[in-house]
Short mmCIF file of C-alpha atoms in Angstrom, two decimals:
data_model
loop_
_atom_site.label_atom_id
_atom_site.label_comp_id
_atom_site.label_asym_id
_atom_site.label_seq_id
_atom_site.Cartn_x
_atom_site.Cartn_y
_atom_site.Cartn_z
CA GLU A 1 15.06 -13.72 5.50
CA ALA A 2 11.37 -14.50 5.75
CA GLY A 3 9.00 -11.84 4.49
CA VAL A 4 5.69 -10.71 5.91
CA THR A 5 3.32 -13.64 6.30
CA GLN A 6 -0.45 -13.57 6.56
CA SER A 7 -3.02 -16.19 7.42
CA PRO A 8 -5.35 -17.46 6.28
CA THR A 9 -4.96 -16.97 2.54
CA HIS A 10 -8.70 -17.09 2.01
CA LEU A 11 -11.54 -16.66 4.46
CA ILE A 12 -15.24 -17.09 3.79
CA LYS A 13 -17.73 -15.80 6.33
CA THR A 14 -21.40 -15.00 6.42
CA ARG A 15 -22.87 -11.61 7.18
CA GLY A 16 -22.91 -10.81 10.88
CA GLN A 17 -20.05 -13.14 11.77
CA GLN A 18 -16.61 -12.13 12.99
CA ALA A 19 -13.36 -12.54 11.05
CA THR A 20 -9.85 -12.72 12.46
CA LEU A 21 -6.86 -12.16 10.22
CA ARG A 22 -3.26 -12.64 11.30
CA CYS A 23 0.04 -11.12 10.27
CA SER A 24 3.66 -11.82 11.14
CA PRO A 25 6.07 -9.00 10.29
CA ILE A 26 9.62 -9.29 9.04
CA SER A 27 11.96 -10.15 11.88
CA GLY A 28 13.11 -6.96 13.57
CA HIS A 29 10.26 -4.83 12.28
CA THR A 30 8.21 -3.23 15.02
CA SER A 31 5.49 -1.54 12.98
CA VAL A 32 2.56 -3.34 11.40
CA TYR A 33 0.04 -1.74 9.07
CA TRP A 34 -3.28 -3.06 7.83
CA TYR A 35 -4.89 -2.07 4.54
CA GLN A 36 -8.09 -2.96 2.78
CA GLN A 37 -8.18 -3.26 -0.98
CA ALA A 38 -11.75 -3.50 -2.16
CA LEU A 39 -12.58 -4.11 -5.79
CA GLY A 40 -11.85 -1.02 -7.89
CA LEU A 41 -10.34 0.89 -5.01
CA GLY A 42 -6.78 1.55 -3.96
CA LEU A 43 -5.26 0.44 -0.72
CA GLN A 44 -7.25 2.02 2.08
CA PHE A 45 -5.33 2.48 5.32
CA LEU A 46 -6.94 0.69 8.26
CA LEU A 47 -4.63 0.56 11.25
CA TRP A 48 -1.03 1.10 12.29
CA TYR A 49 0.53 -0.59 15.31
CA ASP A 50 3.97 0.01 16.71
CA GLU A 51 5.48 -1.44 19.86
CA GLY A 52 2.15 -2.91 20.84
CA GLU A 53 0.21 0.33 20.59
CA GLU A 54 -2.27 1.62 18.04
CA ARG A 55 -0.60 4.68 16.47
CA ASN A 56 -3.19 5.64 13.91
CA ARG A 57 -6.36 4.38 12.30
CA GLY A 58 -8.03 5.15 9.04
CA ASN A 59 -11.61 6.12 8.35
CA PHE A 60 -13.20 2.79 9.24
CA PRO A 61 -15.92 1.99 11.78
CA PRO A 62 -15.03 0.67 15.24
CA ARG A 63 -16.00 -2.87 14.29
CA PHE A 64 -12.59 -2.96 12.62
CA SER A 65 -10.10 -3.45 15.41
CA GLY A 66 -6.84 -5.16 16.06
CA ARG A 67 -3.91 -5.62 18.31
CA GLN A 68 -0.19 -6.20 18.23
CA PHE A 69 1.43 -8.86 20.36
CA PRO A 70 4.76 -8.69 22.23
CA ASN A 71 6.44 -10.57 19.36
CA TYR A 72 5.15 -7.79 17.00
CA SER A 73 2.73 -10.06 15.18
CA SER A 74 -0.70 -8.60 14.73
CA GLU A 75 -4.31 -9.55 14.45
CA LEU A 76 -7.11 -7.73 12.63
CA ASN A 77 -10.65 -8.39 13.81
CA VAL A 78 -13.73 -7.45 11.86
CA ASN A 79 -16.96 -7.78 13.79
CA ALA A 80 -20.52 -7.87 12.49
CA LEU A 81 -19.35 -8.56 8.95
CA GLU A 82 -21.11 -6.80 6.11
CA LEU A 83 -21.11 -7.75 2.45
CA GLU A 84 -19.00 -4.68 1.58
CA ASP A 85 -16.23 -5.95 3.86
CA SER A 86 -15.36 -8.42 1.13
CA ALA A 87 -11.88 -7.39 0.05
CA LEU A 88 -8.20 -8.22 0.05
CA TYR A 89 -6.67 -7.33 3.41
CA LEU A 90 -2.98 -6.56 3.25
CA CYS A 91 -0.56 -6.38 6.11
CA ALA A 92 2.74 -4.52 5.88
CA SER A 93 5.64 -4.07 8.25
CA SER A 94 8.40 -1.54 8.60
CA LEU A 95 11.20 -0.63 10.94
CA TRP A 96 9.83 2.50 12.53
CA GLY A 97 12.17 5.26 13.61
CA THR A 98 14.93 4.83 11.07
CA GLY A 99 15.51 6.26 7.64
CA SER A 100 14.02 3.15 6.12
CA SER A 101 10.74 3.43 7.98
CA TYR A 102 9.05 4.85 4.91
CA GLU A 103 9.44 1.56 3.13
CA GLN A 104 6.73 -0.87 3.99
CA TYR A 105 7.01 -4.52 3.11
CA PHE A 106 3.76 -6.23 2.28
CA GLY A 107 2.46 -9.71 2.83
CA PRO A 108 0.47 -11.59 0.16
CA GLY A 109 -2.86 -10.67 1.73
CA THR A 110 -5.95 -12.44 3.02
CA ARG A 111 -8.93 -12.58 0.69
CA LEU A 112 -12.08 -12.17 2.81
CA THR A 113 -15.38 -13.04 1.22
CA VAL A 114 -18.61 -12.24 3.05
CA THR A 115 -21.73 -13.99 1.80
CA ASP B 1 -11.97 11.49 -0.09
CA GLN B 2 -9.20 10.19 -2.33
CA GLN B 3 -6.15 12.32 -1.60
CA VAL B 4 -3.96 10.41 -4.04
CA LYS B 5 -5.38 9.77 -7.48
CA GLN B 6 -4.27 7.68 -10.41
CA ASN B 7 -6.67 8.64 -13.14
CA SER B 8 -5.56 6.01 -15.66
CA PRO B 9 -6.72 2.56 -14.59
CA SER B 10 -4.73 0.90 -17.35
CA LEU B 11 -1.87 1.50 -19.77
CA SER B 12 -0.47 -0.57 -22.63
CA VAL B 13 3.02 -0.02 -23.98
CA GLN B 14 5.20 -1.80 -26.53
CA GLU B 15 8.30 -3.53 -25.22
CA GLY B 16 11.32 -1.23 -25.38
CA ARG B 17 9.26 1.96 -25.29
CA ILE B 18 8.76 4.29 -22.36
CA SER B 19 5.97 3.74 -19.84
CA ILE B 20 4.73 6.82 -18.01
CA LEU B 21 2.45 6.35 -15.04
CA ASN B 22 0.88 9.41 -13.45
CA CYS B 23 -0.32 10.28 -10.00
CA ASP B 24 -1.94 13.43 -8.61
CA TYR B 25 -2.36 14.41 -4.98
CA THR B 26 -4.29 17.05 -3.13
CA ASN B 27 -2.56 17.38 0.24
CA SER B 28 0.33 19.84 0.26
CA MET B 29 1.50 18.31 3.56
CA PHE B 30 2.70 15.14 1.86
CA ASP B 31 6.47 15.07 2.14
CA TYR B 32 7.42 11.66 0.81
CA PHE B 33 6.18 9.71 -2.17
CA LEU B 34 6.62 6.10 -3.19
CA TRP B 35 5.75 3.77 -6.02
CA TYR B 36 4.82 0.16 -5.42
CA LYS B 37 4.39 -2.65 -7.94
CA LYS B 38 1.91 -5.44 -7.42
CA TYR B 39 1.67 -8.77 -9.22
CA PRO B 40 -1.51 -10.86 -8.94
CA ALA B 41 -1.75 -12.90 -5.74
CA GLU B 42 1.20 -11.05 -4.21
CA GLY B 43 1.48 -8.07 -1.92
CA PRO B 44 2.81 -4.77 -3.26
CA THR B 45 6.58 -4.42 -3.42
CA PHE B 46 8.45 -1.17 -3.03
CA LEU B 47 9.88 0.21 -6.25
CA ILE B 48 11.20 3.73 -5.85
CA SER B 49 10.63 6.80 -3.69
CA ILE B 50 11.21 10.53 -3.68
CA SER B 51 11.35 13.15 -1.00
CA SER B 52 9.44 16.40 -1.44
CA ILE B 53 12.71 18.32 -1.40
CA LYS B 54 13.71 16.69 -4.69
CA ASP B 55 12.17 16.77 -8.12
CA LYS B 56 13.73 13.63 -9.58
CA ASN B 57 15.01 10.28 -8.41
CA GLU B 58 16.44 7.63 -10.66
CA ASP B 59 17.09 3.94 -10.09
CA GLY B 60 18.10 1.98 -13.13
CA ARG B 61 15.24 1.88 -15.59
CA PHE B 62 12.91 3.65 -13.16
CA THR B 63 12.72 7.41 -12.66
CA VAL B 64 10.24 9.26 -10.51
CA PHE B 65 9.51 12.93 -11.15
CA LEU B 66 7.82 15.24 -8.68
CA ASN B 67 6.17 18.52 -9.60
CA LYS B 68 5.13 20.06 -6.29
CA SER B 69 3.47 23.13 -7.77
CA ALA B 70 1.20 20.89 -9.85
CA LYS B 71 0.92 18.28 -7.07
CA HIS B 72 1.84 15.69 -9.66
CA LEU B 73 4.04 12.64 -9.57
CA SER B 74 5.08 10.42 -12.44
CA LEU B 75 6.98 7.17 -12.87
CA HIS B 76 8.95 6.59 -16.05
CA ILE B 77 10.09 3.11 -17.03
CA VAL B 78 12.63 2.98 -19.83
CA PRO B 79 12.91 0.65 -21.62
CA SER B 80 9.72 -1.19 -20.70
CA GLN B 81 9.95 -4.97 -20.42
CA PRO B 82 7.21 -7.62 -20.36
CA GLY B 83 8.12 -8.40 -16.74
CA ASP B 84 7.10 -4.87 -15.84
CA SER B 85 3.48 -5.81 -16.47
CA ALA B 86 1.80 -5.30 -13.09
CA VAL B 87 -0.38 -2.89 -11.18
CA TYR B 88 1.48 0.20 -10.01
CA PHE B 89 0.39 2.14 -6.96
CA CYS B 90 1.65 5.54 -5.96
CA ALA B 91 1.63 6.41 -2.27
CA ALA B 92 2.18 9.56 -0.28
CA ILE B 93 3.02 10.23 3.35
CA PRO B 94 2.50 13.32 5.44
CA THR B 95 4.22 13.42 8.79
CA GLY B 96 2.72 10.71 10.96
CA ASN B 97 3.65 7.71 8.83
CA GLN B 98 0.18 7.02 7.47
CA PHE B 99 0.34 6.01 3.83
CA TYR B 100 -2.20 7.24 1.31
CA PHE B 101 -2.37 5.05 -1.76
CA GLY B 102 -3.76 5.70 -5.19
CA THR B 103 -6.16 3.29 -6.90
CA GLY B 104 -3.48 1.81 -9.10
CA THR B 105 -2.66 1.67 -12.81
CA SER B 106 -2.45 -1.68 -14.55
CA LEU B 107 0.51 -1.65 -16.93
CA THR B 108 0.72 -4.15 -19.79
CA VAL B 109 3.95 -4.31 -21.73
CA ILE B 110 3.36 -5.94 -25.10
CA PRO B 111 6.24 -8.05 -26.45
#
């Protein structure tokens, strides 16, 4: 069974540009979560999508946005990039609504560098 | 505001000995706790979890202890193996399914 996949692996952008990161969840999983791991910090919760809807978002500005497609894949968009947006962005998926929904399965991440 | 804290950024342990990783939290509404392990260039992988109604959960070499009055969580690995060398994150969930992660502890098991 294929795990969570993310693309691209690495992304280099300049300040002020927009970045788009993509995530494909494990087959059958309906929930997708996005996290930011900046240097020296833990995983900071960004967004949670389930069944195409945004269920919750963390303490991030509105220039961080995303969406979930009918096939449950997801996209994270970061507008007006700032240097401090440089981080590892991790996507996770889970099967919401069952006893196993607490277990999230992570992808390998996208390393975003803003210069 | 970091609601889940791992105050030890790193830990070194001899192979065969016990590794104890600690985690403290501030929110009494957390009702489920998990530990994740992360190798370089990989995403975190689920290791073990515990519900707030329990104080201990064991899975092979891994045991998680929960002390609700102290708002403290610990992961014990016995015996430690070199392959256990990784970054360990604790995570907590209140109702609502939003995870709160700690900053991680880098464990090095010395052969």
